[in-house]
Structures are given as structure tokens and as C-alpha cells.
């Protein structure tokens, strides 16, 4: 579904006017479409239905518990990377046996928490991590289920900061090393070999790198399946790209599925997926209000009340977010849309054709649902934005705007 559309010249989120939301909840404001979330989850589930995958929403993309709960209700599992994310998904009602725990730096405390909650398995990034999981499991008198993260060394053709499956990346182990790691782990007293994991990167717009990566691990999976009777799971990660620009084509889950299903069926393992961005990315916008329009003779700056602390993707990855006015206009200007933070990198759009807006007008950054709020911070002591979920004509606040008191909470003089 198209979640954000103009109706009589005004931008709407599903059936609610964005103008009204900004008046009710203030700005900067994240607005999410519940039906878009559901649609995207269902599109992946239906495309991959032949292998009955466990679709583990990648919580880092957007970790608001209302978003998680919406996906719990759809039957999702969850890909987490910290004790904090485990706490969130359990709070939102997720079942532990649908949770996988990734990340290169799991602490003892996090591992024990996950073992006590009996998550499905850890995606394990190194031999010392397997040893630590075994020690923690022994301490608790249980087994720690693991799937080593294999780095298939394929180029996902995405931004280098979100490419994770090449040999120079910090994630996972290469093929030769993974085989040794399984042998070592199988000898540990409290480890159960559950499966294999890979995740080659994010915002991938073609199915080829996924197919290439799967081809690279196929025979290896067969070997492991024959060797370890408990080896039953293949987690192929997330990474499906979305359209950030009008002329960009999102990776269609059906195209993704067509490239992978024959091999996945042949392997006969329980398939796990970890999509984040493709579910929530285009379900969210960031609404901001113009504070000043500054014409420096050299350049035009539209200064809004949202900044890089609210949406860091443009500064961090040179990411593109479409900027739309809340009241439609055909008039445009060329310039930068910037925030109030004291950094030249604080922009939401740079050297772009922007709507010709004036002080007090509202503009939105599209495609801000993934890695938007979840990467936000209090830099420059700015309270983090409020979040609202829209379902049809109903809007529900799902996170209050932070206050200055919130910012100093926990500090002492
Ligand atoms: C291990 C793992 N799985 C899944 C994801 C989600 O990726 P995406 O949001 O591109 O689907 C990430 C993102 O960094 C990841 O590191």
C-alpha cells in the first residue's frame, strides 16, 4: 500500500492529515503506517511461503515496542543484537523460540539472559564467542544453540558501511575457518550445533548477491547437515532494499524468493530470514517544521527543527530521503535542508531541488522508518522526537517526546 499520499493538496498518513498530527504531537515527529508494516511483512511471508520460513524482523531497524508488537501479531520472529533488544521483544510479547541473537560482541550478561529466556539460537561470530556461550550455558546447566555466521565474501553492491559479507568486514568467519569453528564448537561441552547464518549487507536492490551467497554455502550446509544431527537451520539474514528515490526499484520479495527457493527447497533446512528495512523503511516519515529560510547569496538553506540526531542516515551514509511539503506545491528551490546542530554534516538533504517552503511550513523526509529513530541520539542535548502510529483514521502515540528533564536523568552534579 501507498501509506503517504496527498488528499486535496494535503499530505496524509493513511487516513490522517499530517498537519493535524504535527499540531497534536509537535515536531520533529516520526509517523508510521501500521498497514504498510503489515503489508510488507505479508509480502515477504507470501513470497517465501513454499519453505515456511521463520521471518525474524530485525529489531535494530526500528525497535519501538508498538512496531514489534504489530509484527508479533503477524506471527514474526525477531533478530536481536543486544540484551536491550531482547528485553524489548519480550516486553512486546514475542515468543523466545522465535528469537535469534546476532552481533560480534555479546557480553556474558547478555548471553546468560538469552539462555535463561531460551531463545532459538545465537548466531555466533567467532570461536571465542562459542567458548563463552558454552561456559555460560554450563554455568546455567543448559545447552547453548549456535549457528556460526559465515562470511560468503560476496559484494552486495551497497554502501560500504552497510556491506557485511565481504572478507574485509568484521562479521562472521570465512568458509575454511567456519569448518574448523564447527569442529571446535562441537567439542565444547555445552554447545549444540543448530545451523548456519549469513547476512551479506543491507539495502541490496538485486537478487543476485543473495543467490551467489546461497550458492557458496550450499555444499557446506549439506556437509554440516550430514555431520551434525542437530544442524537443522539456515538463517539467510536480511538486506532486501527499498526505494528511497522515485526512480529506484525496491527488491521485490517475489524476485528475491525466485532466486533462492530452489536451493532452499533442495537443502530442506528450516529457513530463517532477518528483514528489517524492507518491512519498516517506507512505513515511516519524519515530519519537521521550517524554522528559518536563510539565503546566503551563495546558497539557500531551509533550517528545520529536525536534525542529524533525529535522522543520521544522510550524514552517515550520504543517504537520500525524498523531501515533500505537507501542503502540496509545485514551486521548488535548490539548496540544503539542514538542522540546528553545530556540524556541517547536519543536513537532511544537500544541493537538492526542494519544495519552496517558508517559515512555519511543514516538510517531511520520506523512507525514514528504518534506521531513523533507532539511530537517533541526544547530541546537542536535543530531546528525541515523538513517534506516532497510524492505523486507518486512528493515530496512536507510541513514544512521548523526550523532555529536558529526560536528558539529564541519570546524571549527577
Ligand atoms: C545480522 C543482521 N541481520 C539483519 C539485518 C537487517 O538488515 P536489513 O534492515 O537491511 O534487512 C542486519 C542489519 O544490519 C544485520 O546485521
GROMACS .gro file of C-alpha atoms and ligand atoms in nm:
model
  429
    1UNK     CA    1   0.000   0.000   0.000
    2UNK     CA    2   0.096   0.364  -0.051
    3UNK     CA    3   0.097   0.490   0.307
    4UNK     CA    4   0.163   0.858   0.247
    5UNK     CA    5  -0.047   1.032  -0.017
    6UNK     CA    6  -0.182   1.376  -0.097
    7UNK     CA    7  -0.554   1.426  -0.048
    8UNK     CA    8  -0.685   1.763  -0.170
    9UNK     CA    9  -0.335   1.910  -0.160
   10UNK     CA   10  -0.250   1.794   0.193
   11UNK     CA   11  -0.022   1.506   0.287
   12UNK     CA   12  -0.194   1.221   0.467
   13UNK     CA   13  -0.059   0.924   0.660
   14UNK     CA   14  -0.317   0.658   0.573
   15UNK     CA   15  -0.640   0.841   0.666
   16UNK     CA   16  -0.491   1.106   0.895
   17UNK     CA   17  -0.371   1.452   0.795
   18UNK     CA   18  -0.002   1.507   0.871
   19UNK     CA   19  -0.085   1.871   0.952
   20UNK     CA   20  -0.315   1.752   1.230
   21UNK     CA   21  -0.055   1.509   1.363
   22UNK     CA   22   0.206   1.785   1.380
   23UNK     CA   23  -0.038   2.011   1.565
   24UNK     CA   24  -0.136   1.736   1.807
   25UNK     CA   25   0.206   1.586   1.878
   26UNK     CA   26   0.454   1.859   1.779
   27UNK     CA   27   0.763   1.828   1.563
   28UNK     CA   28   1.004   1.669   1.488
   29UNK     CA   29   0.772   1.371   1.473
   30UNK     CA   30   0.808   1.020   1.339
   31UNK     CA   31   0.486   0.889   1.184
   32UNK     CA   32   0.441   0.522   1.095
   33UNK     CA   33   0.177   0.343   0.891
   34UNK     CA   34   0.063   0.023   1.059
   35UNK     CA   35  -0.092  -0.112   0.740
   36UNK     CA   36   0.225  -0.058   0.541
   37UNK     CA   37   0.418  -0.255   0.805
   38UNK     CA   38   0.171  -0.541   0.787
   39UNK     CA   39   0.170  -0.536   0.406
   40UNK     CA   40   0.546  -0.558   0.378
   41UNK     CA   41   0.566  -0.841   0.630
   42UNK     CA   42   0.292  -1.030   0.446
   43UNK     CA   43   0.458  -0.974   0.105
   44UNK     CA   44   0.775  -1.148   0.226
   45UNK     CA   45   0.581  -1.422   0.404
   46UNK     CA   46   0.375  -1.498   0.096
   47UNK     CA   47   0.671  -1.488  -0.147
   48UNK     CA   48   0.867  -1.732   0.068
   49UNK     CA   49   0.570  -1.945   0.176
   50UNK     CA   50   0.697  -2.259  -0.001
   51UNK     CA   51   0.971  -2.304   0.261
   52UNK     CA   52   0.760  -2.185   0.557
   53UNK     CA   53   1.033  -1.952   0.680
   54UNK     CA   54   1.064  -1.802   1.023
   55UNK     CA   55   1.066  -1.430   0.944
   56UNK     CA   56   1.266  -1.262   1.215
   57UNK     CA   57   1.214  -0.887   1.194
   58UNK     CA   58   1.548  -0.717   1.253
   59UNK     CA   59   1.476  -0.508   1.559
   60UNK     CA   60   1.764  -0.266   1.508
   61UNK     CA   61   1.582  -0.115   1.209
   62UNK     CA   62   1.313   0.024   1.436
   63UNK     CA   63   1.284  -0.102   1.789
   64UNK     CA   64   0.972   0.073   1.916
   65UNK     CA   65   0.773  -0.186   2.111
   66UNK     CA   66   0.450  -0.095   1.929
   67UNK     CA   67   0.617  -0.176   1.596
   68UNK     CA   68   0.745  -0.502   1.743
   69UNK     CA   69   0.400  -0.585   1.879
   70UNK     CA   70   0.240  -0.528   1.539
   71UNK     CA   71   0.479  -0.785   1.397
   72UNK     CA   72   0.427  -1.025   1.690
   73UNK     CA   73   0.060  -1.019   1.590
   74UNK     CA   74   0.160  -1.109   1.232
   75UNK     CA   75   0.349  -1.414   1.362
   76UNK     CA   76   0.700  -1.275   1.320
   77UNK     CA   77   1.013  -1.386   1.497
   78UNK     CA   78   1.290  -1.140   1.587
   79UNK     CA   79   1.656  -1.084   1.510
   80UNK     CA   80   1.816  -0.907   1.804
   81UNK     CA   81   2.167  -0.777   1.870
   82UNK     CA   82   2.169  -0.684   2.238
   83UNK     CA   83   2.023  -0.756   2.578
   84UNK     CA   84   1.824  -0.436   2.540
   85UNK     CA   85   1.661  -0.562   2.220
   86UNK     CA   86   1.584  -0.894   2.389
   87UNK     CA   87   1.416  -0.703   2.670
   88UNK     CA   88   1.212  -0.506   2.415
   89UNK     CA   89   1.089  -0.804   2.215
   90UNK     CA   90   0.992  -0.997   2.527
   91UNK     CA   91   0.813  -0.687   2.658
   92UNK     CA   92   0.621  -0.674   2.328
   93UNK     CA   93   0.508  -1.035   2.369
   94UNK     CA   94   0.747  -1.222   2.138
   95UNK     CA   95   0.796  -1.594   2.191
   96UNK     CA   96   1.152  -1.677   2.290
   97UNK     CA   97   1.179  -1.971   2.049
   98UNK     CA   98   1.134  -1.724   1.760
   99UNK     CA   99   1.430  -1.509   1.859
  100UNK     CA  100   1.783  -1.522   1.717
  101UNK     CA  101   2.067  -1.325   1.872
  102UNK     CA  102   2.339  -1.180   1.643
  103UNK     CA  103   2.633  -0.943   1.694
  104UNK     CA  104   3.011  -0.962   1.727
  105UNK     CA  105   3.041  -0.854   2.091
  106UNK     CA  106   2.788  -1.037   2.309
  107UNK     CA  107   2.869  -0.999   2.678
  108UNK     CA  108   2.836  -1.273   2.941
  109UNK     CA  109   2.540  -1.091   3.090
  110UNK     CA  110   2.361  -1.079   2.754
  111UNK     CA  111   2.435  -1.443   2.675
  112UNK     CA  112   2.307  -1.561   3.014
  113UNK     CA  113   1.993  -1.351   2.978
  114UNK     CA  114   1.924  -1.508   2.638
  115UNK     CA  115   1.997  -1.860   2.764
  116UNK     CA  116   1.762  -1.816   3.058
  117UNK     CA  117   1.489  -1.698   2.824
  118UNK     CA  118   1.556  -1.997   2.594
  119UNK     CA  119   1.590  -1.813   2.264
  120UNK     CA  120   1.602  -2.022   1.947
  121UNK     CA  121   1.977  -1.984   1.885
  122UNK     CA  122   2.274  -1.749   1.883
  123UNK     CA  123   2.425  -1.655   1.551
  124UNK     CA  124   2.784  -1.691   1.657
  125UNK     CA  125   3.057  -1.470   1.513
  126UNK     CA  126   3.381  -1.626   1.641
  127UNK     CA  127   3.536  -1.923   1.819
  128UNK     CA  128   3.589  -1.729   2.147
  129UNK     CA  129   3.222  -1.639   2.142
  130UNK     CA  130   3.128  -2.008   2.108
  131UNK     CA  131   3.355  -2.083   2.405
  132UNK     CA  132   3.187  -1.810   2.608
  133UNK     CA  133   2.838  -1.933   2.518
  134UNK     CA  134   2.942  -2.283   2.628
  135UNK     CA  135   3.078  -2.152   2.961
  136UNK     CA  136   2.762  -1.952   3.028
  137UNK     CA  137   2.543  -2.249   2.934
  138UNK     CA  138   2.743  -2.476   3.163
  139UNK     CA  139   2.700  -2.228   3.446
  140UNK     CA  140   2.323  -2.241   3.394
  141UNK     CA  141   2.311  -2.617   3.333
  142UNK     CA  142   2.173  -2.584   2.979
  143UNK     CA  143   2.292  -2.614   2.617
  144UNK     CA  144   2.364  -2.308   2.404
  145UNK     CA  145   2.238  -2.350   2.047
  146UNK     CA  146   2.456  -2.179   1.787
  147UNK     CA  147   2.468  -2.109   1.414
  148UNK     CA  148   2.806  -1.978   1.302
  149UNK     CA  149   2.788  -1.668   1.088
  150UNK     CA  150   2.966  -1.745   0.765
  151UNK     CA  151   3.102  -1.465   0.557
  152UNK     CA  152   3.049  -1.576   0.196
  153UNK     CA  153   3.268  -1.295   0.053
  154UNK     CA  154   3.019  -1.159  -0.199
  155UNK     CA  155   2.985  -0.798  -0.298
  156UNK     CA  156   2.629  -0.683  -0.223
  157UNK     CA  157   2.688  -0.360  -0.422
  158UNK     CA  158   2.566  -0.133  -0.148
  159UNK     CA  159   2.721   0.144   0.063
  160UNK     CA  160   3.044   0.019   0.224
  161UNK     CA  161   2.915   0.092   0.575
  162UNK     CA  162   2.623  -0.146   0.525
  163UNK     CA  163   2.810  -0.417   0.338
  164UNK     CA  164   2.880  -0.701   0.580
  165UNK     CA  165   2.951  -1.014   0.377
  166UNK     CA  166   3.294  -0.933   0.230
  167UNK     CA  167   3.613  -1.082   0.368
  168UNK     CA  168   3.738  -0.745   0.498
  169UNK     CA  169   3.425  -0.695   0.710
  170UNK     CA  170   3.433  -0.766   1.083
  171UNK     CA  171   3.140  -1.005   1.064
  172UNK     CA  172   3.145  -1.383   1.060
  173UNK     CA  173   3.409  -1.631   0.953
  174UNK     CA  174   3.532  -1.735   0.610
  175UNK     CA  175   3.447  -2.077   0.468
  176UNK     CA  176   3.766  -2.260   0.569
  177UNK     CA  177   3.763  -2.111   0.915
  178UNK     CA  178   3.392  -2.183   0.966
  179UNK     CA  179   3.451  -2.556   0.914
  180UNK     CA  180   3.720  -2.556   1.183
  181UNK     CA  181   3.499  -2.346   1.409
  182UNK     CA  182   3.219  -2.606   1.389
  183UNK     CA  183   3.464  -2.881   1.480
  184UNK     CA  184   3.591  -2.683   1.774
  185UNK     CA  185   3.240  -2.590   1.890
  186UNK     CA  186   3.116  -2.949   1.859
  187UNK     CA  187   3.382  -3.043   2.114
  188UNK     CA  188   3.259  -2.785   2.366
  189UNK     CA  189   3.058  -2.940   2.649
  190UNK     CA  190   2.751  -2.716   2.641
  191UNK     CA  191   2.709  -2.629   2.274
  192UNK     CA  192   2.452  -2.763   2.033
  193UNK     CA  193   2.521  -2.704   1.663
  194UNK     CA  194   2.190  -2.562   1.541
  195UNK     CA  195   2.265  -2.425   1.194
  196UNK     CA  196   2.441  -2.173   0.976
  197UNK     CA  197   2.391  -1.798   0.945
  198UNK     CA  198   2.485  -1.533   0.693
  199UNK     CA  199   2.389  -1.173   0.627
  200UNK     CA  200   2.567  -1.005   0.338
  201UNK     CA  201   2.457  -0.645   0.385
  202UNK     CA  202   2.173  -0.402   0.370
  203UNK     CA  203   1.981  -0.206   0.103
  204UNK     CA  204   2.053  -0.465  -0.167
  205UNK     CA  205   1.845  -0.398  -0.476
  206UNK     CA  206   1.908  -0.710  -0.682
  207UNK     CA  207   1.857  -1.076  -0.600
  208UNK     CA  208   2.190  -1.185  -0.750
  209UNK     CA  209   2.418  -1.129  -0.447
  210UNK     CA  210   2.175  -1.329  -0.233
  211UNK     CA  211   2.172  -1.612  -0.487
  212UNK     CA  212   2.550  -1.602  -0.512
  213UNK     CA  213   2.592  -1.618  -0.136
  214UNK     CA  214   2.349  -1.909  -0.105
  215UNK     CA  215   2.528  -2.096  -0.382
  216UNK     CA  216   2.854  -2.050  -0.193
  217UNK     CA  217   2.722  -2.205   0.130
  218UNK     CA  218   2.504  -2.478  -0.025
  219UNK     CA  219   2.752  -2.766  -0.025
  220UNK     CA  220   2.887  -2.659   0.308
  221UNK     CA  221   2.535  -2.682   0.455
  222UNK     CA  222   2.498  -3.034   0.314
  223UNK     CA  223   2.826  -3.136   0.477
  224UNK     CA  224   2.725  -2.989   0.811
  225UNK     CA  225   2.379  -3.145   0.794
  226UNK     CA  226   2.533  -3.487   0.737
  227UNK     CA  227   2.787  -3.438   1.014
  228UNK     CA  228   2.576  -3.290   1.293
  229UNK     CA  229   2.229  -3.436   1.354
  230UNK     CA  230   2.121  -3.114   1.532
  231UNK     CA  231   2.211  -2.898   1.230
  232UNK     CA  232   1.862  -2.801   1.112
  233UNK     CA  233   1.855  -2.427   1.048
  234UNK     CA  234   1.976  -2.195   0.774
  235UNK     CA  235   1.948  -1.825   0.853
  236UNK     CA  236   1.999  -1.619   0.537
  237UNK     CA  237   1.981  -1.277   0.707
  238UNK     CA  238   1.808  -0.965   0.582
  239UNK     CA  239   1.916  -0.695   0.340
  240UNK     CA  240   1.629  -0.652   0.091
  241UNK     CA  241   1.650  -0.298  -0.043
  242UNK     CA  242   1.373  -0.041  -0.066
  243UNK     CA  243   1.314   0.258  -0.295
  244UNK     CA  244   1.443   0.581  -0.145
  245UNK     CA  245   1.404   0.769  -0.474
  246UNK     CA  246   1.102   0.775  -0.706
  247UNK     CA  247   1.305   0.620  -0.989
  248UNK     CA  248   1.453   0.345  -0.770
  249UNK     CA  249   1.302  -0.002  -0.774
  250UNK     CA  250   1.274  -0.187  -0.444
  251UNK     CA  251   1.379  -0.551  -0.446
  252UNK     CA  252   1.050  -0.735  -0.493
  253UNK     CA  253   1.019  -1.020  -0.241
  254UNK     CA  254   0.891  -1.239  -0.529
  255UNK     CA  255   1.212  -1.179  -0.726
  256UNK     CA  256   1.418  -1.247  -0.413
  257UNK     CA  257   1.222  -1.566  -0.349
  258UNK     CA  258   1.256  -1.689  -0.708
  259UNK     CA  259   1.635  -1.663  -0.680
  260UNK     CA  260   1.654  -1.855  -0.354
  261UNK     CA  261   1.366  -2.100  -0.327
  262UNK     CA  262   1.501  -2.383  -0.550
  263UNK     CA  263   1.822  -2.412  -0.345
  264UNK     CA  264   1.645  -2.364  -0.014
  265UNK     CA  265   1.399  -2.642  -0.100
  266UNK     CA  266   1.683  -2.869  -0.205
  267UNK     CA  267   1.858  -2.814   0.128
  268UNK     CA  268   1.550  -2.897   0.332
  269UNK     CA  269   1.659  -2.690   0.632
  270UNK     CA  270   1.437  -2.465   0.843
  271UNK     CA  271   1.483  -2.124   0.677
  272UNK     CA  272   1.517  -1.808   0.886
  273UNK     CA  273   1.507  -1.457   0.740
  274UNK     CA  274   1.603  -1.130   0.908
  275UNK     CA  275   1.445  -0.842   0.713
  276UNK     CA  276   1.441  -0.500   0.877
  277UNK     CA  277   1.446  -0.210   0.632
  278UNK     CA  278   1.217  -0.381   0.379
  279UNK     CA  279   0.942  -0.408   0.641
  280UNK     CA  280   0.964  -0.074   0.816
  281UNK     CA  281   1.166   0.162   0.591
  282UNK     CA  282   0.884   0.301   0.381
  283UNK     CA  283   0.635   0.270   0.666
  284UNK     CA  284   0.774   0.584   0.831
  285UNK     CA  285   0.828   0.955   0.772
  286UNK     CA  286   0.996   1.226   0.975
  287UNK     CA  287   0.785   1.540   0.999
  288UNK     CA  288   0.962   1.868   1.068
  289UNK     CA  289   0.875   2.235   1.076
  290UNK     CA  290   1.066   2.507   0.896
  291UNK     CA  291   1.227   2.746   1.144
  292UNK     CA  292   1.406   2.979   0.906
  293UNK     CA  293   1.479   3.017   0.540
  294UNK     CA  294   1.831   3.154   0.510
  295UNK     CA  295   1.954   3.285   0.177
  296UNK     CA  296   2.328   3.323   0.195
  297UNK     CA  297   2.350   3.463  -0.161
  298UNK     CA  298   2.573   3.165  -0.231
  299UNK     CA  299   2.317   2.906  -0.127
  300UNK     CA  300   1.966   2.866   0.015
  301UNK     CA  301   1.932   2.688   0.349
  302UNK     CA  302   1.597   2.569   0.477
  303UNK     CA  303   1.650   2.527   0.850
  304UNK     CA  304   1.409   2.281   1.012
  305UNK     CA  305   1.360   2.157   1.367
  306UNK     CA  306   1.480   1.802   1.290
  307UNK     CA  307   1.849   1.731   1.272
  308UNK     CA  308   2.114   1.464   1.231
  309UNK     CA  309   2.044   1.348   1.586
  310UNK     CA  310   1.691   1.258   1.466
  311UNK     CA  311   1.789   1.110   1.128
  312UNK     CA  312   2.157   1.044   1.083
  313UNK     CA  313   2.145   0.848   0.757
  314UNK     CA  314   2.219   1.144   0.524
  315UNK     CA  315   2.524   1.244   0.732
  316UNK     CA  316   2.645   0.889   0.790
  317UNK     CA  317   2.583   0.719   0.455
  318UNK     CA  318   2.515   1.010   0.218
  319UNK     CA  319   2.167   0.858   0.216
  320UNK     CA  320   1.890   1.013   0.008
  321UNK     CA  321   1.550   1.085   0.160
  322UNK     CA  322   1.281   1.242  -0.056
  323UNK     CA  323   1.165   1.572   0.094
  324UNK     CA  324   0.798   1.659   0.050
  325UNK     CA  325   0.593   1.957   0.163
  326UNK     CA  326   0.291   1.880   0.379
  327UNK     CA  327   0.091   2.134   0.177
  328UNK     CA  328   0.149   2.046  -0.187
  329UNK     CA  329   0.331   2.298  -0.401
  330UNK     CA  330   0.485   2.277  -0.746
  331UNK     CA  331   0.733   2.552  -0.671
  332UNK     CA  332   1.085   2.442  -0.592
  333UNK     CA  333   1.416   2.593  -0.486
  334UNK     CA  334   1.766   2.450  -0.495
  335UNK     CA  335   1.954   2.429  -0.168
  336UNK     CA  336   2.007   2.238   0.154
  337UNK     CA  337   1.759   2.123   0.415
  338UNK     CA  338   1.951   2.148   0.739
  339UNK     CA  339   1.900   2.108   1.111
  340UNK     CA  340   2.011   2.327   1.403
  341UNK     CA  341   2.308   2.110   1.509
  342UNK     CA  342   2.655   2.261   1.515
  343UNK     CA  343   2.803   2.035   1.246
  344UNK     CA  344   2.835   2.099   0.874
  345UNK     CA  345   2.728   1.737   0.830
  346UNK     CA  346   2.391   1.821   0.981
  347UNK     CA  347   2.169   1.805   0.677
  348UNK     CA  348   1.870   1.602   0.567
  349UNK     CA  349   1.920   1.696   0.201
  350UNK     CA  350   2.210   1.871   0.031
  351UNK     CA  351   2.225   2.055  -0.302
  352UNK     CA  352   1.882   1.933  -0.394
  353UNK     CA  353   1.569   2.061  -0.555
  354UNK     CA  354   1.345   2.119  -0.255
  355UNK     CA  355   0.988   2.238  -0.209
  356UNK     CA  356   0.971   2.616  -0.190
  357UNK     CA  357   0.857   2.639   0.171
  358UNK     CA  358   0.855   2.928   0.413
  359UNK     CA  359   0.895   2.974   0.787
  360UNK     CA  360   0.634   2.775   0.980
  361UNK     CA  361   0.560   2.529   0.697
  362UNK     CA  362   0.589   2.154   0.745
  363UNK     CA  363   0.808   1.924   0.539
  364UNK     CA  364   0.866   1.551   0.568
  365UNK     CA  365   1.156   1.318   0.497
  366UNK     CA  366   1.021   1.001   0.339
  367UNK     CA  367   1.151   0.644   0.392
  368UNK     CA  368   1.253   0.726   0.748
  369UNK     CA  369   1.100   0.422   0.920
  370UNK     CA  370   1.419   0.215   0.926
  371UNK     CA  371   1.742   0.323   1.096
  372UNK     CA  372   1.575   0.656   1.171
  373UNK     CA  373   1.454   0.682   1.528
  374UNK     CA  374   1.653   0.373   1.626
  375UNK     CA  375   1.979   0.554   1.539
  376UNK     CA  376   1.874   0.883   1.695
  377UNK     CA  377   2.061   1.041   1.985
  378UNK     CA  378   2.060   1.333   2.224
  379UNK     CA  379   2.352   1.509   2.053
  380UNK     CA  380   2.349   1.882   2.127
  381UNK     CA  381   2.120   1.790   2.421
  382UNK     CA  382   1.824   1.765   2.191
  383UNK     CA  383   1.529   1.564   2.323
  384UNK     CA  384   1.448   1.274   2.094
  385UNK     CA  385   1.138   1.301   1.876
  386UNK     CA  386   0.791   1.166   1.948
  387UNK     CA  387   0.659   0.868   1.749
  388UNK     CA  388   0.302   0.807   1.632
  389UNK     CA  389   0.145   0.503   1.466
  390UNK     CA  390  -0.145   0.550   1.226
  391UNK     CA  391  -0.394   0.275   1.150
  392UNK     CA  392  -0.660   0.391   0.905
  393UNK     CA  393  -0.806   0.708   1.055
  394UNK     CA  394  -0.672   0.643   1.405
  395UNK     CA  395  -0.342   0.784   1.531
  396UNK     CA  396  -0.181   0.648   1.848
  397UNK     CA  397   0.121   0.799   2.017
  398UNK     CA  398   0.378   0.522   2.064
  399UNK     CA  399   0.659   0.725   2.216
  400UNK     CA  400   0.641   1.052   2.400
  401UNK     CA  401   0.873   1.332   2.303
  402UNK     CA  402   1.164   1.347   2.545
  403UNK     CA  403   1.194   1.645   2.777
  404UNK     CA  404   1.498   1.836   2.901
  405UNK     CA  405   1.446   1.655   3.233
  406UNK     CA  406   1.472   1.322   3.047
  407UNK     CA  407   1.803   1.431   2.900
  408UNK     CA  408   1.973   1.485   3.238
  409UNK     CA  409   1.807   1.189   3.409
  410UNK     CA  410   2.073   0.958   3.544
  411UNK     CA  411   2.339   1.229   3.563
  412UNK     CA  412   2.461   1.373   3.894
  413UNK     CA  413   2.615   1.701   3.995
  414LIG     C1  414   2.271  -0.977   1.113
  414LIG     C2  415   2.175  -0.884   1.053
  414LIG     N1  416   2.055  -0.931   1.015
  414LIG     C3  417   1.962  -0.849   0.961
  414LIG     C4  418   1.986  -0.715   0.941
  414LIG     C5  419   1.878  -0.630   0.882
  414LIG     O1  420   1.912  -0.580   0.759
  414LIG     P1  421   1.803  -0.503   0.670
  414LIG     O2  422   1.744  -0.397   0.754
  414LIG     O3  423   1.882  -0.449   0.557
  414LIG     O4  424   1.704  -0.604   0.625
  414LIG     C6  425   2.111  -0.662   0.977
  414LIG     C7  426   2.140  -0.520   0.954
  414LIG     O5  427   2.242  -0.467   0.983
  414LIG     C8  428   2.209  -0.749   1.035
  414LIG     O6  429   2.327  -0.704   1.072
   0.00000   0.00000   0.00000
